Coordinates of C-alpha atoms and ligand atoms in Angstrom, one line a residue:
M1 CA 0.0 0.0 -0.2
T2 CA 1.4 3.3 -0.9
N3 CA 1.4 6.2 1.6
D4 CA -1.5 7.8 -0.4
T5 CA -4.0 4.9 -0.3
Q6 CA -3.2 4.6 3.6
S7 CA -3.9 8.3 4.4
Q8 CA -7.2 7.7 2.5
K9 CA -8.2 4.9 4.5
Q10 CA -11.1 5.6 6.8
T11 CA -12.5 4.5 9.9
D12 CA -15.3 4.9 12.1
G13 CA -17.2 5.6 15.5
F14 CA -17.6 1.8 15.9
H15 CA -13.9 1.0 15.2
L16 CA -12.6 3.9 17.4
V17 CA -14.8 2.7 20.4
I18 CA -13.4 -0.8 20.0
D19 CA -9.6 0.3 19.3
A20 CA -9.7 2.7 22.1
L21 CA -10.9 0.0 24.7
K22 CA -8.3 -2.5 23.3
L23 CA -5.5 0.1 23.5
N24 CA -6.4 0.4 27.3
G25 CA -6.2 -3.3 27.8
I26 CA -10.1 -4.0 27.9
D27 CA -10.6 -7.6 26.8
T28 CA -14.1 -7.9 27.9
I29 CA -17.4 -6.5 27.6
F30 CA -20.7 -7.5 29.5
A31 CA -23.6 -6.5 27.1
L32 CA -27.1 -6.8 25.8
P33 CA -27.2 -6.0 22.1
G34 CA -30.1 -3.8 20.3
I35 CA -30.3 -0.4 18.5
P36 CA -28.0 1.3 18.2
I37 CA -25.1 -1.1 19.8
T38 CA -26.0 -4.5 18.0
D39 CA -23.0 -4.0 15.4
L40 CA -20.6 -2.6 18.1
T41 CA -21.2 -6.0 19.9
R42 CA -20.6 -7.9 16.7
K43 CA -17.5 -5.8 15.5
A44 CA -16.0 -5.8 19.1
Q45 CA -16.3 -9.7 19.0
A46 CA -14.7 -10.0 15.5
E47 CA -12.0 -7.7 17.0
G48 CA -10.9 -10.1 19.6
I49 CA -13.0 -8.8 22.9
R50 CA -14.6 -11.3 24.7
M51 CA -18.4 -10.4 24.5
I52 CA -20.3 -11.8 27.4
S53 CA -24.0 -11.1 26.4
F54 CA -26.7 -11.1 29.3
R55 CA -30.7 -11.6 29.4
H56 CA -31.1 -8.4 31.3
E57 CA -28.6 -5.6 31.7
Q58 CA -28.7 -5.2 35.4
H59 CA -26.6 -8.4 35.6
A60 CA -24.4 -7.6 32.8
G61 CA -23.8 -4.3 34.9
N62 CA -23.3 -6.4 38.0
A63 CA -20.8 -8.5 36.2
A64 CA -18.8 -5.3 34.9
A65 CA -18.6 -4.4 38.6
A66 CA -17.2 -7.5 40.0
A67 CA -14.8 -7.8 37.1
G68 CA -13.6 -4.2 38.1
F69 CA -13.2 -5.1 42.0
L70 CA -11.5 -8.5 41.0
T71 CA -9.0 -7.0 38.4
Q72 CA -8.3 -3.2 39.1
K73 CA -9.5 -2.6 35.3
P74 CA -13.0 -0.9 35.0
G75 CA -15.4 -3.5 34.1
I76 CA -17.6 -2.5 30.9
C77 CA -21.1 -2.9 30.6
L78 CA -22.8 -2.0 27.3
T79 CA -26.6 -1.3 26.9
V80 CA -28.9 0.2 24.2
S81 CA -30.7 3.5 25.2
A82 CA -33.4 4.4 27.6
P83 CA -34.9 1.2 29.1
G84 CA -31.6 -0.7 28.6
F85 CA -29.6 2.1 30.3
L86 CA -32.2 2.2 33.2
N87 CA -31.7 -1.6 33.5
G88 CA -28.0 -1.1 33.8
L89 CA -28.3 1.9 36.1
T90 CA -28.8 -0.1 39.2
A91 CA -25.7 -1.8 38.7
L92 CA -23.9 1.3 37.9
A93 CA -25.2 3.2 41.2
N94 CA -24.4 -0.1 43.3
A95 CA -20.8 -0.2 41.9
T96 CA -20.3 3.4 42.8
T97 CA -21.6 2.9 46.3
N98 CA -19.3 0.0 46.6
C99 CA -16.2 1.7 45.3
F100 CA -15.9 -0.8 42.5
P101 CA -14.6 0.7 39.1
M102 CA -17.1 0.3 36.2
I103 CA -18.1 2.0 33.1
L104 CA -21.8 1.7 31.8
I105 CA -21.6 2.4 28.1
S106 CA -24.9 3.0 26.6
G107 CA -26.2 4.1 23.2
S108 CA -28.8 6.9 23.0
S109 CA -31.0 8.6 20.7
E110 CA -30.9 11.5 18.6
R111 CA -29.7 14.5 20.5
E112 CA -31.6 17.1 18.6
I113 CA -34.9 15.0 19.2
V114 CA -34.3 14.1 22.8
D115 CA -33.4 17.7 23.6
L116 CA -36.7 19.0 22.1
Q117 CA -38.4 16.2 23.3
Q118 CA -40.0 15.4 20.0
G119 CA -40.5 11.7 20.8
D120 CA -37.7 9.7 19.5
Y121 CA -37.2 5.7 19.6
E122 CA -36.1 5.1 23.1
E123 CA -35.9 9.0 24.0
M124 CA -34.2 9.8 27.2
D125 CA -31.8 12.3 28.7
Q126 CA -29.6 9.5 29.8
L127 CA -26.5 11.7 30.8
A128 CA -28.7 13.8 33.2
I129 CA -30.1 10.8 34.7
A130 CA -26.9 9.0 35.2
K131 CA -25.0 12.2 36.8
P132 CA -26.0 11.9 40.4
L133 CA -25.8 8.1 40.6
C134 CA -22.2 7.7 39.6
K135 CA -18.7 9.2 40.1
A136 CA -18.5 10.9 36.6
A137 CA -20.6 11.1 33.3
F138 CA -19.6 12.0 29.9
R139 CA -21.0 12.2 26.3
V140 CA -19.1 11.9 23.2
L141 CA -20.6 13.6 20.1
H142 CA -17.7 13.5 17.4
A143 CA -15.8 10.6 16.1
E144 CA -12.4 12.3 17.0
D145 CA -13.2 12.8 20.7
I146 CA -13.7 9.1 21.2
G147 CA -10.2 8.6 22.5
V148 CA -10.7 11.4 25.0
G149 CA -14.1 10.3 26.1
I150 CA -12.8 6.6 26.9
A151 CA -9.5 8.0 28.6
R152 CA -11.6 10.2 30.8
A153 CA -14.0 7.5 31.5
I154 CA -11.1 5.2 32.6
R155 CA -9.2 7.5 34.8
S156 CA -12.6 8.8 36.6
A157 CA -13.4 5.0 37.2
L158 CA -9.9 4.2 38.7
S159 CA -8.3 7.0 40.2
G160 CA -9.1 8.1 44.0
R161 CA -11.7 6.2 45.4
P162 CA -13.0 3.8 42.4
G163 CA -16.7 4.0 41.1
G164 CA -19.0 3.8 38.4
V165 CA -18.7 5.9 35.2
Y166 CA -21.4 6.5 32.6
L167 CA -20.3 7.1 29.0
D168 CA -23.1 8.1 26.5
L169 CA -22.7 7.2 22.9
P170 CA -25.4 8.6 20.5
A171 CA -26.4 6.5 17.8
K172 CA -25.1 9.0 15.2
L173 CA -21.6 8.6 16.3
F174 CA -21.1 5.1 15.3
S175 CA -21.4 5.6 11.7
Q176 CA -19.2 9.1 11.6
S177 CA -16.3 8.4 9.8
M178 CA -12.9 10.0 9.8
D179 CA -9.2 9.6 8.2
A180 CA -8.2 6.1 9.9
A181 CA -4.4 7.6 10.7
A182 CA -6.0 10.8 12.2
G183 CA -8.4 8.4 14.2
K184 CA -5.3 6.2 15.5
K185 CA -3.8 9.3 16.7
S186 CA -6.7 10.8 18.4
L187 CA -6.8 7.6 20.7
I188 CA -5.0 7.7 24.1
K189 CA -3.4 5.1 26.2
V190 CA -4.1 6.0 29.7
V191 CA -0.7 6.0 31.8
D192 CA -0.8 5.2 35.3
P193 CA -4.7 5.6 35.6
A194 CA -4.7 4.7 39.4
P195 CA -1.6 6.9 40.6
R196 CA -0.3 6.0 44.0
Q197 CA -1.2 8.4 46.7
I198 CA 1.6 8.7 49.1
P199 CA 0.7 9.6 52.7
A200 CA 2.3 12.6 54.6
P201 CA 5.1 11.5 56.8
E202 CA 3.4 13.1 59.7
A203 CA 0.3 11.5 59.3
V204 CA 2.1 8.1 59.2
K205 CA 3.9 9.1 62.7
R206 CA 0.6 10.3 64.0
A207 CA -1.1 6.9 63.3
L208 CA 2.0 4.8 64.6
D209 CA 2.1 6.8 67.8
L210 CA -1.5 6.2 68.6
L211 CA -1.1 2.3 67.8
K212 CA 2.0 2.4 69.9
G213 CA -0.1 3.7 73.0
A214 CA -2.8 1.1 72.7
K215 CA -3.7 -1.3 75.4
R216 CA -6.7 -2.9 73.3
P217 CA -5.7 -2.2 69.6
L218 CA -8.0 -3.7 66.7
I219 CA -7.5 -3.7 63.0
V220 CA -10.6 -3.6 60.8
L221 CA -9.8 -4.9 57.2
G222 CA -12.4 -3.7 54.5
K223 CA -13.2 -4.5 50.8
G224 CA -10.9 -1.4 49.9
A225 CA -7.9 -3.3 51.5
A226 CA -9.1 -6.4 49.4
Y227 CA -9.5 -4.3 46.2
A228 CA -6.0 -2.7 46.7
Q229 CA -3.9 -5.6 46.2
C230 CA -1.3 -5.5 48.3
D231 CA -2.2 -8.9 50.3
A232 CA 1.5 -9.4 51.3
E233 CA 1.8 -6.0 52.9
I234 CA -1.3 -6.2 54.8
R235 CA -0.3 -9.7 56.2
A236 CA 2.9 -8.4 57.2
L237 CA 1.3 -5.4 59.0
I238 CA -1.2 -7.7 61.0
E239 CA 1.7 -10.3 61.6
K240 CA 4.4 -7.8 62.9
T241 CA 2.2 -5.6 64.8
G242 CA 0.5 -8.8 66.6
I243 CA -2.8 -6.8 66.6
P244 CA -6.2 -8.8 66.3
Y245 CA -8.1 -8.1 63.1
L246 CA -11.5 -8.3 61.9
P247 CA -12.4 -8.7 58.1
M248 CA -15.4 -7.1 56.8
S249 CA -17.2 -9.5 54.6
M250 CA -15.4 -9.1 51.2
A251 CA -12.1 -8.8 53.2
K252 CA -12.5 -12.3 54.2
G253 CA -9.7 -14.2 53.3
L254 CA -7.1 -11.5 52.8
L255 CA -5.7 -13.4 55.8
P256 CA -7.0 -17.0 56.0
D257 CA -10.1 -16.9 58.2
T258 CA -8.3 -19.5 60.4
H259 CA -5.5 -17.0 61.1
A260 CA -4.6 -17.0 64.7
Q261 CA -5.1 -13.2 64.9
S262 CA -8.6 -13.1 63.4
A263 CA -11.2 -12.0 66.0
S264 CA -14.1 -12.7 63.7
A265 CA -15.3 -15.4 66.2
T266 CA -15.4 -13.0 69.0
R267 CA -16.6 -9.7 66.9
S268 CA -19.0 -8.1 69.4
H269 CA -16.2 -8.4 72.2
V270 CA -13.6 -6.6 70.0
L271 CA -15.8 -4.0 68.9
A272 CA -17.0 -3.1 72.3
E273 CA -13.5 -3.5 74.1
A274 CA -11.0 -2.0 71.8
D275 CA -9.3 1.3 72.6
V276 CA -7.4 2.1 69.3
V277 CA -9.0 0.9 66.0
M278 CA -7.5 0.9 62.7
L279 CA -9.7 0.9 59.7
V280 CA -7.9 -0.2 56.8
G281 CA -10.4 0.5 53.4
A282 CA -13.4 0.2 55.6
R283 CA -16.0 2.7 56.2
L284 CA -17.8 3.4 59.3
N285 CA -21.2 3.2 57.8
W286 CA -24.2 1.2 59.2
L287 CA -22.2 -2.2 58.7
L288 CA -19.9 -0.9 61.5
S289 CA -22.8 0.6 63.5
H290 CA -21.3 4.1 62.6
G291 CA -18.6 3.5 65.0
K292 CA -20.8 4.4 68.1
G293 CA -23.8 3.2 70.1
K294 CA -24.0 -0.2 71.8
T295 CA -21.7 -2.1 69.5
W296 CA -18.9 0.1 70.2
G297 CA -20.0 0.7 74.0
G298 CA -17.7 -0.9 76.7
P299 CA -15.1 0.7 79.2
N300 CA -13.6 3.0 76.2
A301 CA -16.8 4.0 74.6
D302 CA -15.8 7.7 75.4
T303 CA -12.1 7.7 74.8
R304 CA -11.7 5.1 71.9
Q305 CA -9.5 6.5 69.1
F306 CA -9.7 5.7 65.5
I307 CA -7.0 5.4 62.7
Q308 CA -8.5 5.3 59.2
I309 CA -6.7 4.5 56.1
D310 CA -8.5 5.7 53.1
I311 CA -7.7 7.0 49.5
S312 CA -10.6 9.7 49.9
P313 CA -10.0 12.5 52.4
T314 CA -13.4 13.5 52.9
E315 CA -14.4 9.8 54.4
M316 CA -12.7 11.2 57.6
D317 CA -14.8 12.2 60.4
S318 CA -17.9 11.1 58.5
N319 CA -19.5 9.6 61.6
V320 CA -16.9 9.8 64.5
P321 CA -13.9 12.0 64.7
I322 CA -10.9 10.2 63.4
A323 CA -7.8 10.9 65.5
A324 CA -5.2 9.7 62.9
P325 CA -6.4 9.9 59.2
L326 CA -4.0 8.3 57.0
V327 CA -5.0 9.6 53.5
G328 CA -3.3 7.7 50.5
D329 CA -3.6 4.3 48.7
I330 CA -3.5 1.1 51.0
G331 CA -0.7 -0.1 49.3
S332 CA 1.7 3.1 49.9
C333 CA 0.0 3.6 53.5
V334 CA 0.4 0.0 54.8
S335 CA 4.1 0.0 53.5
A336 CA 4.9 3.3 55.0
L337 CA 3.6 1.9 58.5
L338 CA 5.7 -1.2 58.2
E339 CA 8.8 0.9 57.7
G340 CA 7.9 3.0 60.7
L341 CA 7.2 0.0 62.9
G342 CA 10.9 -0.6 63.1
S343 CA 12.4 -3.7 64.7
K344 CA 11.3 -3.1 68.5
W345 CA 7.8 -3.0 68.0
A346 CA 6.0 -4.4 71.1
K347 CA 3.0 -6.6 70.6
P348 CA -0.2 -5.7 72.2
P349 CA -0.6 -6.7 75.9
T350 CA -1.1 -10.6 76.3
E351 CA -4.2 -9.8 78.6
W352 CA -6.0 -8.4 75.5
T353 CA -4.9 -11.0 72.9
Q354 CA -5.1 -13.8 75.5
G355 CA -8.7 -12.9 76.4
I356 CA -9.8 -12.9 72.7
A357 CA -8.2 -16.3 72.1
E358 CA -10.0 -17.7 75.1
R359 CA -13.3 -16.3 73.9
K360 CA -12.7 -17.2 70.4
D361 CA -11.9 -20.8 71.3
K362 CA -15.2 -21.2 73.2
N363 CA -17.3 -19.7 70.3
L364 CA -15.5 -21.9 68.0
T365 CA -16.4 -25.1 69.8
K366 CA -20.1 -23.9 70.0
M367 CA -20.2 -23.3 66.4
A368 CA -18.4 -26.7 65.6
A369 CA -21.1 -28.5 67.8
T370 CA -24.0 -26.9 65.9
L371 CA -22.3 -27.6 62.6
A372 CA -21.9 -31.2 63.6
L373 CA -25.7 -31.6 64.2
N374 CA -27.7 -33.3 61.3
P375 CA -31.2 -32.6 61.7
P376 CA -33.9 -34.6 59.8
T377 CA -34.6 -31.7 57.5
M378 CA -31.4 -29.8 56.3
N379 CA -31.1 -26.1 58.2
F380 CA -28.7 -23.3 57.2
H381 CA -25.9 -24.9 59.6
S382 CA -25.9 -28.4 58.3
A383 CA -26.0 -27.2 54.4
L384 CA -23.4 -24.5 55.0
N385 CA -21.2 -26.8 56.9
V386 CA -21.0 -28.8 53.5
I387 CA -20.0 -25.8 51.4
R388 CA -17.6 -24.9 54.3
N389 CA -15.9 -28.1 53.7
A390 CA -15.8 -27.8 49.9
V391 CA -14.4 -24.3 50.0
K392 CA -11.7 -25.4 52.5
A393 CA -10.8 -28.1 49.9
R394 CA -10.8 -25.7 47.0
P395 CA -9.7 -22.4 48.5
D396 CA -9.1 -20.8 45.1
A397 CA -13.0 -21.2 44.4
I398 CA -15.0 -17.9 44.5
V399 CA -17.8 -17.6 46.4
V400 CA -20.7 -15.3 45.6
N401 CA -23.4 -15.0 48.3
E402 CA -26.6 -13.2 48.7
G403 CA -30.0 -13.6 50.6
A404 CA -30.9 -12.6 54.3
N405 CA -30.3 -15.6 56.5
T406 CA -28.5 -17.3 53.5
L407 CA -26.1 -14.5 53.5
D408 CA -25.5 -13.9 57.4
F409 CA -25.2 -17.7 58.2
A410 CA -22.9 -18.3 55.1
R411 CA -20.6 -15.1 55.9
S412 CA -19.8 -16.6 59.4
I413 CA -19.7 -20.3 58.8
V414 CA -18.0 -20.5 55.4
D415 CA -14.2 -19.7 56.1
M416 CA -12.3 -18.0 53.4
Y417 CA -8.6 -18.7 52.8
E418 CA -7.5 -16.4 49.9
P419 CA -8.0 -12.7 49.0
R420 CA -10.9 -11.4 46.7
K421 CA -12.7 -14.9 46.6
R422 CA -15.7 -13.6 48.3
L423 CA -18.4 -11.2 46.5
D424 CA -21.5 -10.4 48.0
V425 CA -24.4 -7.9 48.6
G426 CA -21.9 -5.2 49.6
T427 CA -22.8 -1.8 51.2
W428 CA -26.5 -1.7 50.0
G429 CA -27.3 -5.2 51.1
I430 CA -28.6 -5.3 47.5
M431 CA -30.5 -8.6 46.2
G432 CA -29.8 -9.4 42.6
I433 CA -25.9 -9.4 42.3
G434 CA -25.8 -13.2 42.4
M435 CA -25.7 -14.5 38.8
G436 CA -24.0 -11.3 37.3
F437 CA -21.1 -11.5 39.8
A438 CA -20.8 -15.3 39.4
V439 CA -20.4 -15.1 35.5
A440 CA -17.9 -12.4 35.9
A441 CA -15.9 -14.3 38.5
A442 CA -15.8 -17.2 36.3
V443 CA -14.9 -15.2 33.1
V444 CA -12.0 -13.4 34.5
T445 CA -10.4 -15.8 36.7
G446 CA -11.5 -19.2 35.3
K447 CA -11.9 -20.5 38.8
P448 CA -14.7 -22.4 40.1
V449 CA -17.7 -20.4 41.4
I450 CA -20.1 -21.3 44.1
A451 CA -22.9 -19.0 44.3
I452 CA -24.9 -19.4 47.7
E453 CA -28.2 -17.8 47.1
G454 CA -31.4 -17.4 49.1
D455 CA -34.4 -18.9 47.1
S456 CA -35.7 -15.0 46.9
A457 CA -32.2 -13.6 46.2
F458 CA -31.7 -16.1 43.2
G459 CA -35.0 -15.1 41.7
F460 CA -33.7 -11.5 40.9
S461 CA -31.2 -12.8 38.3
G462 CA -32.3 -16.4 37.8
M463 CA -32.8 -16.2 34.0
E464 CA -29.0 -16.0 33.7
V465 CA -28.5 -19.6 34.3
E466 CA -28.8 -19.7 30.5
T467 CA -26.0 -17.2 30.3
I468 CA -23.9 -19.6 32.4
C469 CA -25.0 -22.5 30.3
R470 CA -24.5 -20.7 27.0
Y471 CA -20.7 -19.8 28.0
N472 CA -20.2 -23.0 29.8
L473 CA -19.1 -21.5 32.9
P474 CA -17.9 -23.4 35.7
V475 CA -20.5 -22.1 38.2
C476 CA -22.4 -24.2 40.7
V477 CA -25.4 -22.2 42.0
I478 CA -26.7 -23.6 45.5
V479 CA -30.3 -22.2 46.0
F480 CA -31.1 -22.3 49.8
N481 CA -35.0 -23.2 49.2
N482 CA -36.8 -22.4 52.3
N483 CA -40.1 -21.4 50.4
G484 CA -39.6 -17.8 50.9
I485 CA -38.1 -14.5 52.0
Y486 CA -36.5 -15.3 55.5
K487 CA -38.9 -18.3 56.0
G488 CA -41.7 -20.1 54.3
T489 CA -44.1 -20.2 57.1
D490 CA -45.9 -16.9 56.9
V491 CA -49.8 -17.0 56.5
N492 CA -52.2 -14.5 55.4
P493 CA -54.5 -13.9 58.2
R494 CA -57.4 -13.2 55.9
G495 CA -56.9 -16.6 53.8
G496 CA -57.0 -16.4 50.0
D497 CA -53.4 -15.0 48.5
V498 CA -50.4 -16.4 50.2
A499 CA -48.5 -14.2 52.4
P500 CA -46.2 -11.7 50.7
T501 CA -43.0 -13.5 51.8
V502 CA -43.9 -16.8 50.7
F503 CA -43.3 -18.7 47.5
V504 CA -44.5 -21.7 45.6
K505 CA -43.5 -24.5 48.0
N506 CA -41.2 -27.2 47.0
A507 CA -40.2 -25.3 43.8
R508 CA -38.0 -27.3 41.3
Y509 CA -35.2 -24.8 40.8
E510 CA -32.7 -27.3 39.6
M511 CA -35.0 -27.8 36.5
M512 CA -34.1 -24.2 35.6
M513 CA -30.5 -25.2 34.9
Q514 CA -31.6 -28.5 33.3
A515 CA -33.6 -26.4 30.8
F516 CA -30.5 -25.2 29.2
G517 CA -28.4 -28.1 29.2
G518 CA -26.9 -27.7 32.8
V519 CA -26.9 -30.0 35.5
G520 CA -29.6 -29.7 38.1
V521 CA -29.6 -31.6 41.5
L522 CA -32.3 -31.8 44.2
A523 CA -30.6 -32.3 47.6
N524 CA -32.5 -33.1 50.8
T525 CA -29.4 -34.1 52.8
P526 CA -26.0 -32.8 53.4
D527 CA -24.6 -35.8 51.8
E528 CA -26.7 -35.2 48.5
L529 CA -25.6 -31.5 48.7
A530 CA -21.9 -32.6 49.3
K531 CA -21.7 -35.2 46.5
A532 CA -23.3 -32.8 44.1
L533 CA -21.2 -29.9 44.9
D534 CA -18.0 -32.0 44.5
E535 CA -19.1 -33.1 41.1
A536 CA -19.8 -29.6 40.2
V537 CA -16.4 -28.2 41.3
K538 CA -14.6 -31.0 39.7
S539 CA -16.4 -31.2 36.4
G540 CA -16.6 -27.4 36.0
K541 CA -20.1 -27.9 34.4
P542 CA -22.8 -25.3 35.0
T543 CA -25.0 -26.7 38.1
L544 CA -27.9 -25.9 40.1
I545 CA -28.3 -27.5 43.5
N546 CA -31.7 -27.3 44.8
A547 CA -31.0 -27.4 48.4
I548 CA -34.1 -28.0 50.7
I549 CA -33.8 -26.0 53.8
D550 CA -36.3 -26.4 56.9
E551 CA -38.7 -23.5 56.1
T552 CA -38.9 -22.5 59.7
A553 CA -35.2 -22.2 60.3
G554 CA -34.8 -18.5 59.3
T555 CA -35.3 -15.1 61.1
E556 CA -37.0 -12.1 60.0
S557 CA -34.2 -10.1 57.8
G558 CA -31.4 -12.6 59.2
R559 CA -29.2 -10.5 61.4
I560 CA -30.4 -7.2 60.8
T561 CA -34.0 -7.9 62.2
S562 CA -33.5 -4.4 64.3
L563 CA -33.5 -2.3 61.2
N564 CA -37.1 -3.3 60.4
P565 CA -39.7 -0.3 61.4
Q566 CA -41.8 -1.4 64.1
S567 CA -45.5 -0.4 64.2
A568 CA -46.3 2.0 66.7
A569 CA -50.1 1.0 66.8
A570 CA -49.1 -2.7 67.4
K571 CA -47.3 -1.6 70.6
K572 CA -50.5 -0.3 72.3
Ligands
LIG601 P1 -16.6 -2.7 53.7 O1 -17.8 -2.6 53.3 O2 -15.7 -3.9 53.3 O3 -16.4 -2.3 55.4 P2 -16.4 0.0 52.4 O4 -16.9 -0.2 50.9 O5 -17.3 0.5 53.5 O6 -15.8 -1.5 52.8 O7 -14.9 0.9 52.3 C1 -14.1 0.7 51.4 C2 -13.2 2.0 51.3 O8 -11.9 1.7 50.8 C3 -13.8 3.2 50.8 O9 -13.8 4.3 51.6 C4 -12.8 3.5 49.5 O10 -12.5 4.9 49.6 C5 -11.4 2.9 50.2 N1 -10.7 2.4 49.3 C6 -10.8 1.7 47.9 N2 -9.7 1.5 47.2 C7 -8.8 2.0 48.0 C8 -7.3 2.0 47.8 N3 -6.7 1.7 46.5 N4 -6.6 2.7 48.9 C9 -7.1 3.5 49.8 N5 -8.4 3.2 50.1 C10 -9.3 2.7 49.2
LIG602 C1 -33.0 -5.0 45.4 C2 -35.0 -6.9 50.5 C3 -33.5 -8.4 51.6 S1 -32.9 -9.9 51.7 C4 -34.3 -10.5 50.8 C5 -35.0 -9.4 50.1 C6 -36.0 -9.4 49.4 C7 -34.4 -11.9 50.4 C8 -34.2 -12.7 51.5 O1 -34.8 -13.9 51.2 P1 -34.0 -15.1 50.8 O2 -32.9 -15.4 51.9 O3 -33.0 -14.6 49.5 O4 -34.9 -16.4 50.4 P2 -33.3 -16.1 53.2 O5 -32.5 -17.3 53.3 O6 -33.5 -15.3 54.3 O7 -34.8 -17.0 53.1 N1 -34.9 -5.7 47.0 C9 -33.4 -5.6 46.6 N2 -32.5 -5.6 47.7 C10 -33.0 -6.0 48.9 N3 -32.0 -6.0 49.8 C11 -34.3 -6.2 49.3 C12 -35.4 -6.0 48.0 C13 -34.3 -8.1 51.0
LIG603 MG1 -35.5 -17.8 51.3

């Protein structure tokens, strides 16, 4: 080819979007085709991007969010305009709430018609609607700006506190053409999209001084610590200081849950008794009772001091005063602390650590006895004991978990051994993440996925079992079938319709997986569950196990019963 013909070569919006994503290392897109992005999904696949096509955009969005959390690359969700965009928006908002990096890319209708509200096909001012629900939102109107648009989206999703970004691509953009060489030049490869943020030396010293003076120190690890991928440094900090630690749900496995310093089995004791608490990538939100009240009572309630490591400076003092804010990325902050520990660091008083160890032993012995029981109808404990053993045997498997009782019991019973192996309902306690997270976990890691699902929780994304079968993913879904939300025993006092929390009794969820060629198993006993789970993990075949759970075993809202508003009238 001569230089002349090369310069006449044209490219277009479709190809520039694909080239810009590829240039930035994006190798997978979670999507649902339709006008105006059908050809984008086809062309991206033809160009070697893995295209995972879903049955509902919310699950594609959840998959993108989980992929972002697992890989530190923004997960990409691609949807059509208005309704498709709105379906993806819940996932975008949830990703932002959880600090997971993702980009929701939606096609949109004719700007001129949308802005004059003249009634276009799928008309909606998507950019305006997305803005308050995500970290940043951009629209690209000209092909030559695609490179900048995608670069801005990537930087916004990854830098500082990670989060969701919306990118609006109007239909007309895709067919705009431009000179191929100029197009290539317009693309940007983002350099250092999540720059390290080194903490100030005086902030490091302040934190160390506080920690040094503590009689009852505690470290709380949050999902920010899991996201940060500085596992060795975090482990070194815990082990060198000898301080007991509590992992938040998705930080489980950063150190194995069986670690001697884990205080999970005596959580309420350490929260109430600690005098200095260091938060590492964990917010003092409702999941930590806002750092105050009964949970944080005890003898140090008025004098307790907090150290908080977070990349977001405005997180400090959001609920209680933070005596030693350590603002920076967790890797840099933890490394700086490690350096400052020196060789003469004194471990916490044995009075504190010994007391924790004794309580822990007692509680673990009690738990082991409960797990060993084998009631005639499976309950949460006897079923979860099976999964606990399976995860112990396959610590590389990824656990996805949602539901109420199914979530709360699984979180405390199923030990995790490796970082970033537990994905769950997160900061909102949202139902519906199950199959999207499971698909992403399988696609980006290739590891076996065990999705522990309440029967209600499963219903939110159940149709994606077809997606799991279509891509032949190593996902084993275990539905904890207790005939309803929390329990299956509610009755309508007036007769007629069933109670609002109750489902069809003895539903055959396993047949949903069979319908698409996967393996479906009905399990009434721990042995049946163990056998089916073992086969699923070994074979890697898409499997759904319908685990029949005693419908009386659960409690209202699991462990957060107290958050239910009480009727004032009922009390009279
Ligand atoms: P959990 O629910 O596990 O307690 P949260 O979602 O409440 O965790 O908190 C995660 C925190 O981690 C957020 O405040 C976020 O700003 C912070 N974070 C995320 N990534 C990093 C990072 N690389 N370095 C420092 N802080 C981070
Ligand atoms: C998007 C409210 C919290 S937990 C739950 C619902 C509906 C289901 C609990 O039943 P499940 O678990 O899954 O069968 P179990 O073991 O207790 O029986 N809509 C959204 N998010 C939330 N959190 C709800 C509703 C809810
Ligand atoms: Mg249920």
